[in-house]
Amino acid sequence: MSSTPTPKKNFDLAILKRVLSFARPYRSRFYISIAFAIVLAAFTPVRPYLIQLTVNKYISNHWANALINITIIQILFLLLETWLRFYFSYITSWLGQAVVKDMRVTVYEKVLHLNLRQFDRTPIGTLTTRTVDDIERINDIFAEGLIPILADLLSIICVLGYMIWVDWRLTLICLIPFPLLILGTYYFKESVNKSFHRVRNAVSSLNAFVQEHLTGMQIVQAFAREKKEFEKFDEINKEHRNANIKAIFAYSVFFPLVEIILATSIGLIVWFGSKEAVEAGTITAFILCLNLLFRPLRIIADKFNVLQMGIISSERVFKVLDNEDFLPPSPETAYKPKKVKGKIEFDRVWFGYVKDQPVLKDVSFIAQPGETVAIVGHTGSGKTTIISLLNRLYQINSGQILIDDVSVDQWDTETLRKNIGVVLQDVFLFAGTVMDNVTLRNTDISREKVEEAAKLIDMHEFIMRLPGGYDYNVMERGATLSLGQRQLLSFIRALLYNPSILILDEATSSVDTESEQKIQKAIDTLISNRTSIIIAHRLSTIQRADKIIVLDKGEIKEIGSHTELLQKGGFYAKLHQMQFEKKAHTIHVNAQ
């Protein structure tokens, strides 16, 4: 666990202003809520005044008819005030939810365009917390924080003004215990604020831990790590519990303290009133005023903490929005050709996921339109990195990548990626139907096209045998399908988009021999007149490639055809010899 950062003593006004900027489209409701806060504050001392008037004038003089009338007025006023408070609460909550909705859309849009390196560095659970939970806390700035605090402060001012107007001496007497209340409120605010800050950090850690371990549950169970991982979770959860308990302790001390101070103030009112012969109606009104003072004071510190936690959550959310490591939207002038020829050129490309640790070093090669280029090399040599850069999933450190002699930085990103079909080794399927996954919910792709693509690689019959056929739910991450079946579905996905450039990253590594033959047949059809980049460990699958690039530790060692590279007797020849010997040994063992 990382140490909990010390919270700021005062919330950042610049952040608050930025949050309020999201309320700009709803400024009319914002101003209405402010107006309601002012009206409700002005209404606050009216009831004590009516009570004072009733007791001092109508009850003491036994004016029965007037007493009935003033009682009716009080009931009507109470109904009006109740309606105003209801609408005030509703409009502030509505405003908060509207801002939350807009902000969540803005954050998710930003997350969608972050460079992949951000997902490499940031736990998914943390981003989930920022997008869902932290933004939800921003609702409290409007519903329970800023505007309600303003309403409470105005109410306190109006009530104090009324009390001083009625009897300034009695006001000073009953306010004698107030310094204790102010001191207790300050310590309560500070204690709860620190606890809430710890709670938010603990929630983020919990989300990140649970997200990661639910995703990797197969590994946890396969290596019998349940007990150890549970102990880690229990430790994080204890931190969450302790932070909450500390906040609960502060509440448990503060609220009884407020009640004691209130009782003391009431006692001082009764004592002074009996000593100075203050009218009964005035004493009654003052007791009501004290309750109206203590009610907002009792919760204003809590509301301030809610406001401050909303600001802290906002700061975290704005860190996501201010992240500069993202792919900006393509301008209108970006390159959008109607037809892509498929020429690929890497010109002295350097790239590293971490600064000063290059994965690709001065890589240069050209793939002509319609050529099939294979990339081979040991694990970690940079093969998959090349295709990630081609798709602009990462920004290169130096050099240039061109498609059809135009730098990928000048291409319209959507046009570029639509013309590059990718079949990855690690296939990801979303929760949904087969149809949803192969079309990625693109309504322009008809079922007939999907079936035609499925038939091309002999997957149609298999899909039709599933319950519901193309409407079969593959569950999250394709849990109900084998690894080979998931890879075949991803191949259909690539076929449907009819790309000008096809990338196969170990596309046959997870399928059996029969499935591989099906895919190989489809590949032969698909790569015809189309630029293709094939990454493979099994050299037998790339022998017919027009060009083979041999990578080692991020550097190109050799380029040539299968026959040319074998004749050189270099790096590729050694790889080929190692695989051939391994295959021969396996056949020999199986024969025995």
mmCIF file of N, CA, C and O in Angstrom, residues 451-535:
data_model
loop_
_atom_site.group_PDB
_atom_site.id
_atom_site.type_symbol
_atom_site.label_atom_id
_atom_site.label_comp_id
_atom_site.label_asym_id
_atom_site.label_seq_id
_atom_site.Cartn_x
_atom_site.Cartn_y
_atom_site.Cartn_z
ATOM 1 N N GLU A 451 -22.352 -14.233 -42.676
ATOM 2 C CA GLU A 451 -22.410 -15.652 -43.014
ATOM 3 C C GLU A 451 -21.460 -15.990 -44.160
ATOM 4 O O GLU A 451 -20.823 -17.051 -44.173
ATOM 5 N N GLU A 452 -21.351 -15.087 -45.135
ATOM 6 C CA GLU A 452 -20.445 -15.308 -46.260
ATOM 7 C C GLU A 452 -18.988 -15.386 -45.780
ATOM 8 O O GLU A 452 -18.220 -16.261 -46.210
ATOM 9 N N ALA A 453 -18.617 -14.489 -44.859
ATOM 10 C CA ALA A 453 -17.258 -14.519 -44.316
ATOM 11 C C ALA A 453 -17.020 -15.768 -43.488
ATOM 12 O O ALA A 453 -15.941 -16.373 -43.534
ATOM 13 N N ALA A 454 -18.039 -16.175 -42.725
ATOM 14 C CA ALA A 454 -17.907 -17.377 -41.894
ATOM 15 C C ALA A 454 -17.731 -18.626 -42.769
ATOM 16 O O ALA A 454 -16.946 -19.527 -42.438
ATOM 17 N N LYS A 455 -18.467 -18.672 -43.870
ATOM 18 C CA LYS A 455 -18.356 -19.825 -44.780
ATOM 19 C C LYS A 455 -16.977 -19.886 -45.426
ATOM 20 O O LYS A 455 -16.473 -20.971 -45.733
ATOM 21 N N LEU A 456 -16.342 -18.734 -45.614
ATOM 22 C CA LEU A 456 -15.036 -18.684 -46.254
ATOM 23 C C LEU A 456 -13.991 -19.448 -45.455
ATOM 24 O O LEU A 456 -13.066 -20.031 -46.023
ATOM 25 N N ILE A 457 -14.138 -19.459 -44.132
ATOM 26 C CA ILE A 457 -13.179 -20.204 -43.303
ATOM 27 C C ILE A 457 -13.863 -21.383 -42.595
ATOM 28 O O ILE A 457 -13.414 -21.843 -41.542
ATOM 29 N N ASP A 458 -14.976 -21.857 -43.171
ATOM 30 C CA ASP A 458 -15.678 -23.041 -42.668
ATOM 31 C C ASP A 458 -16.092 -22.903 -41.200
ATOM 32 O O ASP A 458 -16.005 -23.867 -40.424
ATOM 33 N N MET A 459 -16.543 -21.711 -40.812
ATOM 34 C CA MET A 459 -17.021 -21.493 -39.442
ATOM 35 C C MET A 459 -18.537 -21.437 -39.364
ATOM 36 O O MET A 459 -19.108 -21.463 -38.276
ATOM 37 N N HIS A 460 -19.200 -21.350 -40.501
ATOM 38 C CA HIS A 460 -20.654 -21.172 -40.512
ATOM 39 C C HIS A 460 -21.361 -22.339 -39.830
ATOM 40 O O HIS A 460 -22.242 -22.133 -38.985
ATOM 41 N N GLU A 461 -20.977 -23.540 -40.168
ATOM 42 C CA GLU A 461 -21.647 -24.716 -39.596
ATOM 43 C C GLU A 461 -21.425 -24.790 -38.091
ATOM 44 O O GLU A 461 -22.336 -25.133 -37.333
ATOM 45 N N PHE A 462 -20.187 -24.470 -37.665
ATOM 46 C CA PHE A 462 -19.916 -24.478 -36.216
ATOM 47 C C PHE A 462 -20.797 -23.461 -35.495
ATOM 48 O O PHE A 462 -21.376 -23.749 -34.436
ATOM 49 N N ILE A 463 -20.901 -22.247 -36.047
ATOM 50 C CA ILE A 463 -21.710 -21.200 -35.408
ATOM 51 C C ILE A 463 -23.176 -21.610 -35.361
ATOM 52 O O ILE A 463 -23.860 -21.396 -34.348
ATOM 53 N N MET A 464 -23.661 -22.218 -36.430
ATOM 54 C CA MET A 464 -25.070 -22.630 -36.476
ATOM 55 C C MET A 464 -25.369 -23.740 -35.475
ATOM 56 O O MET A 464 -26.523 -23.932 -35.071
ATOM 57 N N ARG A 465 -24.337 -24.487 -35.064
ATOM 58 C CA ARG A 465 -24.552 -25.541 -34.062
ATOM 59 C C ARG A 465 -24.633 -24.967 -32.648
ATOM 60 O O ARG A 465 -25.079 -25.652 -31.722
ATOM 61 N N LEU A 466 -24.212 -23.708 -32.483
ATOM 62 C CA LEU A 466 -24.323 -23.071 -31.173
ATOM 63 C C LEU A 466 -25.781 -22.743 -30.867
ATOM 64 O O LEU A 466 -26.560 -22.465 -31.779
ATOM 65 N N PRO A 467 -26.185 -22.768 -29.592
ATOM 66 C CA PRO A 467 -27.566 -22.382 -29.240
ATOM 67 C C PRO A 467 -27.841 -20.939 -29.657
ATOM 68 O O PRO A 467 -27.210 -20.020 -29.155
ATOM 69 N N GLY A 468 -28.749 -20.767 -30.602
ATOM 70 C CA GLY A 468 -29.049 -19.423 -31.087
ATOM 71 C C GLY A 468 -28.230 -19.007 -32.286
ATOM 72 O O GLY A 468 -28.441 -17.934 -32.848
ATOM 73 N N GLY A 469 -27.268 -19.834 -32.704
ATOM 74 C CA GLY A 469 -26.487 -19.527 -33.894
ATOM 75 C C GLY A 469 -25.702 -18.229 -33.739
ATOM 76 O O GLY A 469 -24.927 -18.067 -32.784
ATOM 77 N N TYR A 470 -25.917 -17.302 -34.648
ATOM 78 C CA TYR A 470 -25.196 -16.036 -34.616
ATOM 79 C C TYR A 470 -25.647 -15.136 -33.469
ATOM 80 O O TYR A 470 -25.009 -14.128 -33.188
ATOM 81 N N ASP A 471 -26.749 -15.503 -32.814
ATOM 82 C CA ASP A 471 -27.221 -14.752 -31.650
ATOM 83 C C ASP A 471 -26.772 -15.387 -30.337
ATOM 84 O O ASP A 471 -27.228 -15.013 -29.257
ATOM 85 N N TYR A 472 -25.848 -16.347 -30.420
ATOM 86 C CA TYR A 472 -25.329 -17.002 -29.220
ATOM 87 C C TYR A 472 -24.469 -16.022 -28.423
ATOM 88 O O TYR A 472 -23.624 -15.327 -28.977
ATOM 89 N N ASN A 473 -24.698 -15.974 -27.096
ATOM 90 C CA ASN A 473 -23.941 -15.064 -26.226
ATOM 91 C C ASN A 473 -22.623 -15.716 -25.830
ATOM 92 O O ASN A 473 -22.612 -16.754 -25.156
ATOM 93 N N VAL A 474 -21.513 -15.124 -26.246
ATOM 94 C CA VAL A 474 -20.199 -15.711 -25.971
ATOM 95 C C VAL A 474 -19.716 -15.382 -24.559
ATOM 96 O O VAL A 474 -18.647 -15.852 -24.151
ATOM 97 N N MET A 475 -20.451 -14.578 -23.821
ATOM 98 C CA MET A 475 -20.114 -14.163 -22.457
ATOM 99 C C MET A 475 -18.871 -13.270 -22.460
ATOM 100 O O MET A 475 -18.249 -13.052 -23.485
ATOM 101 N N GLU A 476 -18.532 -12.749 -21.273
ATOM 102 C CA GLU A 476 -17.404 -11.825 -21.168
ATOM 103 C C GLU A 476 -16.096 -12.507 -21.539
ATOM 104 O O GLU A 476 -15.802 -13.598 -21.078
ATOM 105 N N ARG A 477 -15.322 -11.846 -22.416
ATOM 106 C CA ARG A 477 -14.032 -12.327 -22.911
ATOM 107 C C ARG A 477 -14.151 -13.656 -23.659
ATOM 108 O O ARG A 477 -13.167 -14.371 -23.821
ATOM 109 N N GLY A 478 -15.369 -13.983 -24.118
ATOM 110 C CA GLY A 478 -15.556 -15.212 -24.889
ATOM 111 C C GLY A 478 -15.329 -16.455 -24.058
ATOM 112 O O GLY A 478 -14.790 -17.469 -24.541
ATOM 113 N N ALA A 479 -15.760 -16.412 -22.791
ATOM 114 C CA ALA A 479 -15.465 -17.485 -21.843
ATOM 115 C C ALA A 479 -16.063 -18.826 -22.251
ATOM 116 O O ALA A 479 -15.565 -19.881 -21.858
ATOM 117 N N THR A 480 -17.138 -18.826 -23.046
ATOM 118 C CA THR A 480 -17.805 -20.083 -23.405
ATOM 119 C C THR A 480 -17.224 -20.720 -24.668
ATOM 120 O O THR A 480 -17.717 -21.751 -25.120
ATOM 121 N N LEU A 481 -16.190 -20.099 -25.250
ATOM 122 C CA LEU A 481 -15.569 -20.638 -26.463
ATOM 123 C C LEU A 481 -14.119 -20.999 -26.184
ATOM 124 O O LEU A 481 -13.479 -20.447 -25.283
ATOM 125 N N SER A 482 -13.606 -21.935 -26.969
ATOM 126 C CA SER A 482 -12.193 -22.286 -26.841
ATOM 127 C C SER A 482 -11.328 -21.170 -27.419
ATOM 128 O O SER A 482 -11.817 -20.296 -28.151
ATOM 129 N N LEU A 483 -10.035 -21.211 -27.101
ATOM 130 C CA LEU A 483 -9.119 -20.187 -27.598
ATOM 131 C C LEU A 483 -9.067 -20.191 -29.120
ATOM 132 O O LEU A 483 -9.058 -19.144 -29.772
ATOM 133 N N GLY A 484 -9.063 -21.393 -29.702
ATOM 134 C CA GLY A 484 -9.047 -21.498 -31.159
ATOM 135 C C GLY A 484 -10.310 -20.947 -31.795
ATOM 136 O O GLY A 484 -10.258 -20.268 -32.832
ATOM 137 N N GLN A 485 -11.466 -21.229 -31.172
ATOM 138 C CA GLN A 485 -12.739 -20.724 -31.698
ATOM 139 C C GLN A 485 -12.801 -19.202 -31.620
ATOM 140 O O GLN A 485 -13.305 -18.539 -32.533
ATOM 141 N N ARG A 486 -12.280 -18.654 -30.537
ATOM 142 C CA ARG A 486 -12.254 -17.187 -30.411
ATOM 143 C C ARG A 486 -11.385 -16.580 -31.510
ATOM 144 O O ARG A 486 -11.709 -15.532 -32.070
ATOM 145 N N GLN A 487 -10.286 -17.248 -31.822
ATOM 146 C CA GLN A 487 -9.394 -16.711 -32.847
ATOM 147 C C GLN A 487 -10.041 -16.783 -34.232
ATOM 148 O O GLN A 487 -9.894 -15.884 -35.054
ATOM 149 N N LEU A 488 -10.807 -17.834 -34.457
ATOM 150 C CA LEU A 488 -11.515 -17.955 -35.743
ATOM 151 C C LEU A 488 -12.563 -16.855 -35.881
ATOM 152 O O LEU A 488 -12.773 -16.313 -36.969
ATOM 153 N N LEU A 489 -13.245 -16.526 -34.776
ATOM 154 C CA LEU A 489 -14.227 -15.434 -34.823
ATOM 155 C C LEU A 489 -13.541 -14.101 -35.114
ATOM 156 O O LEU A 489 -14.071 -13.263 -35.850
ATOM 157 N N SER A 490 -12.364 -13.895 -34.533
ATOM 158 C CA SER A 490 -11.645 -12.647 -34.808
ATOM 159 C C SER A 490 -11.203 -12.588 -36.269
ATOM 160 O O SER A 490 -11.075 -11.501 -36.847
ATOM 161 N N PHE A 491 -10.995 -13.754 -36.890
ATOM 162 C CA PHE A 491 -10.627 -13.790 -38.295
ATOM 163 C C PHE A 491 -11.815 -13.361 -39.164
ATOM 164 O O PHE A 491 -11.659 -12.631 -40.147
ATOM 165 N N ILE A 492 -13.015 -13.817 -38.775
ATOM 166 C CA ILE A 492 -14.226 -13.366 -39.479
ATOM 167 C C ILE A 492 -14.351 -11.853 -39.361
ATOM 168 O O ILE A 492 -14.699 -11.160 -40.314
ATOM 169 N N ARG A 493 -14.052 -11.342 -38.172
ATOM 170 C CA ARG A 493 -14.118 -9.894 -37.918
ATOM 171 C C ARG A 493 -13.224 -9.134 -38.905
ATOM 172 O O ARG A 493 -13.627 -8.116 -39.477
ATOM 173 N N ALA A 494 -12.006 -9.654 -39.123
ATOM 174 C CA ALA A 494 -11.081 -9.000 -40.051
ATOM 175 C C ALA A 494 -11.576 -9.108 -41.490
ATOM 176 O O ALA A 494 -11.468 -8.153 -42.266
ATOM 177 N N LEU A 495 -12.124 -10.255 -41.840
ATOM 178 C CA LEU A 495 -12.615 -10.459 -43.209
ATOM 179 C C LEU A 495 -13.738 -9.488 -43.555
ATOM 180 O O LEU A 495 -13.810 -8.955 -44.663
ATOM 181 N N LEU A 496 -14.623 -9.234 -42.579
ATOM 182 C CA LEU A 496 -15.808 -8.410 -42.831
ATOM 183 C C LEU A 496 -15.458 -6.979 -43.214
ATOM 184 O O LEU A 496 -16.168 -6.354 -43.997
ATOM 185 N N TYR A 497 -14.386 -6.462 -42.671
ATOM 186 C CA TYR A 497 -14.037 -5.073 -42.934
ATOM 187 C C TYR A 497 -13.237 -4.892 -44.222
ATOM 188 O O TYR A 497 -12.911 -3.768 -44.587
ATOM 189 N N ASN A 498 -12.922 -6.016 -44.894
ATOM 190 C CA ASN A 498 -12.276 -5.995 -46.213
ATOM 191 C C ASN A 498 -11.142 -4.971 -46.260
ATOM 192 O O ASN A 498 -11.158 -4.021 -47.055
ATOM 193 N N PRO A 499 -10.130 -5.125 -45.415
ATOM 194 C CA PRO A 499 -9.075 -4.114 -45.316
ATOM 195 C C PRO A 499 -8.119 -4.139 -46.498
ATOM 196 O O PRO A 499 -7.939 -5.165 -47.154
ATOM 197 N N SER A 500 -7.481 -3.014 -46.742
ATOM 198 C CA SER A 500 -6.459 -2.946 -47.785
ATOM 199 C C SER A 500 -5.141 -3.535 -47.299
ATOM 200 O O SER A 500 -4.312 -3.991 -48.081
ATOM 201 N N ILE A 501 -4.950 -3.481 -45.985
ATOM 202 C CA ILE A 501 -3.747 -4.044 -45.363
ATOM 203 C C ILE A 501 -4.198 -5.052 -44.316
ATOM 204 O O ILE A 501 -5.069 -4.740 -43.486
ATOM 205 N N LEU A 502 -3.626 -6.233 -44.355
ATOM 206 C CA LEU A 502 -3.998 -7.286 -43.411
ATOM 207 C C LEU A 502 -2.802 -7.612 -42.528
ATOM 208 O O LEU A 502 -1.685 -7.810 -43.012
ATOM 209 N N ILE A 503 -3.050 -7.675 -41.222
ATOM 210 C CA ILE A 503 -2.007 -8.023 -40.262
ATOM 211 C C ILE A 503 -2.440 -9.268 -39.499
ATOM 212 O O ILE A 503 -3.516 -9.290 -38.902
ATOM 213 N N LEU A 504 -1.609 -10.285 -39.530
ATOM 214 C CA LEU A 504 -1.874 -11.529 -38.820
ATOM 215 C C LEU A 504 -0.777 -11.722 -37.777
ATOM 216 O O LEU A 504 0.372 -12.002 -38.117
ATOM 217 N N ASP A 505 -1.133 -11.540 -36.521
ATOM 218 C CA ASP A 505 -0.159 -11.672 -35.437
ATOM 219 C C ASP A 505 -0.333 -13.031 -34.769
ATOM 220 O O ASP A 505 -1.198 -13.223 -33.923
ATOM 221 N N GLU A 506 0.492 -13.986 -35.183
ATOM 222 C CA GLU A 506 0.409 -15.358 -34.671
ATOM 223 C C GLU A 506 -1.016 -15.888 -34.821
ATOM 224 O O GLU A 506 -1.570 -16.496 -33.909
ATOM 225 N N ALA A 507 -1.627 -15.665 -35.985
ATOM 226 C CA ALA A 507 -3.053 -15.938 -36.171
ATOM 227 C C ALA A 507 -3.403 -17.412 -36.078
ATOM 228 O O ALA A 507 -4.557 -17.766 -35.864
ATOM 229 N N THR A 508 -2.421 -18.297 -36.250
ATOM 230 C CA THR A 508 -2.725 -19.727 -36.209
ATOM 231 C C THR A 508 -2.071 -20.416 -35.020
ATOM 232 O O THR A 508 -2.068 -21.636 -34.934
ATOM 233 N N SER A 509 -1.546 -19.627 -34.076
ATOM 234 C CA SER A 509 -0.768 -20.226 -32.992
ATOM 235 C C SER A 509 -1.626 -20.964 -31.974
ATOM 236 O O SER A 509 -1.134 -21.841 -31.278
ATOM 237 N N SER A 510 -2.911 -20.615 -31.888
ATOM 238 C CA SER A 510 -3.751 -21.200 -30.844
ATOM 239 C C SER A 510 -4.797 -22.158 -31.391
ATOM 240 O O SER A 510 -5.757 -22.481 -30.696
ATOM 241 N N VAL A 511 -4.652 -22.593 -32.631
ATOM 242 C CA VAL A 511 -5.643 -23.486 -33.227
ATOM 243 C C VAL A 511 -5.001 -24.828 -33.557
ATOM 244 O O VAL A 511 -3.787 -24.939 -33.717
ATOM 245 N N ASP A 512 -5.862 -25.835 -33.669
ATOM 246 C CA ASP A 512 -5.355 -27.163 -33.988
ATOM 247 C C ASP A 512 -5.031 -27.251 -35.484
ATOM 248 O O ASP A 512 -5.266 -26.313 -36.251
ATOM 249 N N THR A 513 -4.518 -28.403 -35.877
ATOM 250 C CA THR A 513 -4.070 -28.559 -37.265
ATOM 251 C C THR A 513 -5.216 -28.392 -38.245
ATOM 252 O O THR A 513 -5.072 -27.739 -39.298
ATOM 253 N N GLU A 514 -6.390 -28.958 -37.912
ATOM 254 C CA GLU A 514 -7.545 -28.862 -38.816
ATOM 255 C C GLU A 514 -7.993 -27.420 -38.985
ATOM 256 O O GLU A 514 -8.233 -26.948 -40.103
ATOM 257 N N SER A 515 -8.074 -26.692 -37.843
ATOM 258 C CA SER A 515 -8.472 -25.278 -37.909
ATOM 259 C C SER A 515 -7.431 -24.452 -38.640
ATOM 260 O O SER A 515 -7.754 -23.529 -39.384
ATOM 261 N N GLU A 516 -6.160 -24.789 -38.433
ATOM 262 C CA GLU A 516 -5.097 -24.062 -39.110
ATOM 263 C C GLU A 516 -5.202 -24.209 -40.620
ATOM 264 O O GLU A 516 -4.980 -23.261 -41.374
ATOM 265 N N GLN A 517 -5.568 -25.403 -41.071
ATOM 266 C CA GLN A 517 -5.730 -25.637 -42.507
ATOM 267 C C GLN A 517 -6.874 -24.794 -43.063
ATOM 268 O O GLN A 517 -6.793 -24.238 -44.160
ATOM 269 N N LYS A 518 -7.962 -24.682 -42.264
ATOM 270 C CA LYS A 518 -9.084 -23.845 -42.688
ATOM 271 C C LYS A 518 -8.652 -22.382 -42.821
ATOM 272 O O LYS A 518 -8.950 -21.715 -43.806
ATOM 273 N N ILE A 519 -7.946 -21.907 -41.803
ATOM 274 C CA ILE A 519 -7.509 -20.517 -41.800
ATOM 275 C C ILE A 519 -6.507 -20.262 -42.924
ATOM 276 O O ILE A 519 -6.552 -19.232 -43.603
ATOM 277 N N GLN A 520 -5.596 -21.214 -43.129
ATOM 278 C CA GLN A 520 -4.586 -21.042 -44.152
ATOM 279 C C GLN A 520 -5.214 -20.924 -45.525
ATOM 280 O O GLN A 520 -4.785 -20.122 -46.364
ATOM 281 N N LYS A 521 -6.275 -21.701 -45.743
ATOM 282 C CA LYS A 521 -6.997 -21.620 -47.012
ATOM 283 C C LYS A 521 -7.647 -20.246 -47.177
ATOM 284 O O LYS A 521 -7.601 -19.643 -48.257
ATOM 285 N N ALA A 522 -8.242 -19.746 -46.089
ATOM 286 C CA ALA A 522 -8.875 -18.431 -46.140
ATOM 287 C C ALA A 522 -7.832 -17.330 -46.306
ATOM 288 O O ALA A 522 -8.053 -16.340 -47.005
ATOM 289 N N ILE A 523 -6.683 -17.519 -45.651
ATOM 290 C CA ILE A 523 -5.603 -16.534 -45.762
ATOM 291 C C ILE A 523 -5.146 -16.404 -47.210
ATOM 292 O O ILE A 523 -4.945 -15.300 -47.726
ATOM 293 N N ASP A 524 -4.986 -17.540 -47.879
ATOM 294 C CA ASP A 524 -4.533 -17.521 -49.269
ATOM 295 C C ASP A 524 -5.476 -16.694 -50.137
ATOM 296 O O ASP A 524 -5.043 -15.974 -51.047
ATOM 297 N N THR A 525 -6.789 -16.806 -49.861
ATOM 298 C CA THR A 525 -7.771 -16.020 -50.613
ATOM 299 C C THR A 525 -7.716 -14.548 -50.209
ATOM 300 O O THR A 525 -7.765 -13.643 -51.046
ATOM 301 N N LEU A 526 -7.567 -14.334 -48.895
ATOM 302 C CA LEU A 526 -7.646 -12.972 -48.371
ATOM 303 C C LEU A 526 -6.443 -12.116 -48.759
ATOM 304 O O LEU A 526 -6.583 -10.921 -49.046
ATOM 305 N N ILE A 527 -5.246 -12.705 -48.769
ATOM 306 C CA ILE A 527 -4.046 -11.901 -49.021
ATOM 307 C C ILE A 527 -3.806 -11.645 -50.503
ATOM 308 O O ILE A 527 -2.899 -10.894 -50.861
ATOM 309 N N SER A 528 -4.631 -12.238 -51.347
ATOM 310 C CA SER A 528 -4.484 -12.012 -52.785
ATOM 311 C C SER A 528 -4.743 -10.537 -53.111
ATOM 312 O O SER A 528 -5.781 -9.970 -52.736
ATOM 313 N N ASN A 529 -3.770 -9.888 -53.789
ATOM 314 C CA ASN A 529 -3.876 -8.476 -54.172
ATOM 315 C C ASN A 529 -4.052 -7.554 -52.959
ATOM 316 O O ASN A 529 -4.702 -6.513 -53.047
ATOM 317 N N ARG A 530 -3.510 -7.953 -51.839
ATOM 318 C CA ARG A 530 -3.645 -7.155 -50.616
ATOM 319 C C ARG A 530 -2.316 -7.196 -49.867
ATOM 320 O O ARG A 530 -1.699 -8.251 -49.737
ATOM 321 N N THR A 531 -1.873 -6.053 -49.390
ATOM 322 C CA THR A 531 -0.640 -6.013 -48.605
ATOM 323 C C THR A 531 -0.872 -6.719 -47.269
ATOM 324 O O THR A 531 -1.831 -6.401 -46.564
ATOM 325 N N SER A 532 0.008 -7.655 -46.941
ATOM 326 C CA SER A 532 -0.176 -8.441 -45.722
ATOM 327 C C SER A 532 1.115 -8.488 -44.927
ATOM 328 O O SER A 532 2.203 -8.628 -45.482
ATOM 329 N N ILE A 533 0.973 -8.365 -43.621
ATOM 330 C CA ILE A 533 2.098 -8.541 -42.708
ATOM 331 C C ILE A 533 1.763 -9.714 -41.796
ATOM 332 O O ILE A 533 0.737 -9.697 -41.103
ATOM 333 N N ILE A 534 2.595 -10.734 -41.837
ATOM 334 C CA ILE A 534 2.342 -11.945 -41.064
ATOM 335 C C ILE A 534 3.454 -12.104 -40.027
ATOM 336 O O ILE A 534 4.633 -12.143 -40.371
ATOM 337 N N ILE A 535 3.035 -12.197 -38.767
ATOM 338 C CA ILE A 535 3.980 -12.466 -37.690
ATOM 339 C C ILE A 535 3.769 -13.903 -37.243
ATOM 340 O O ILE A 535 2.650 -14.312 -36.937
#
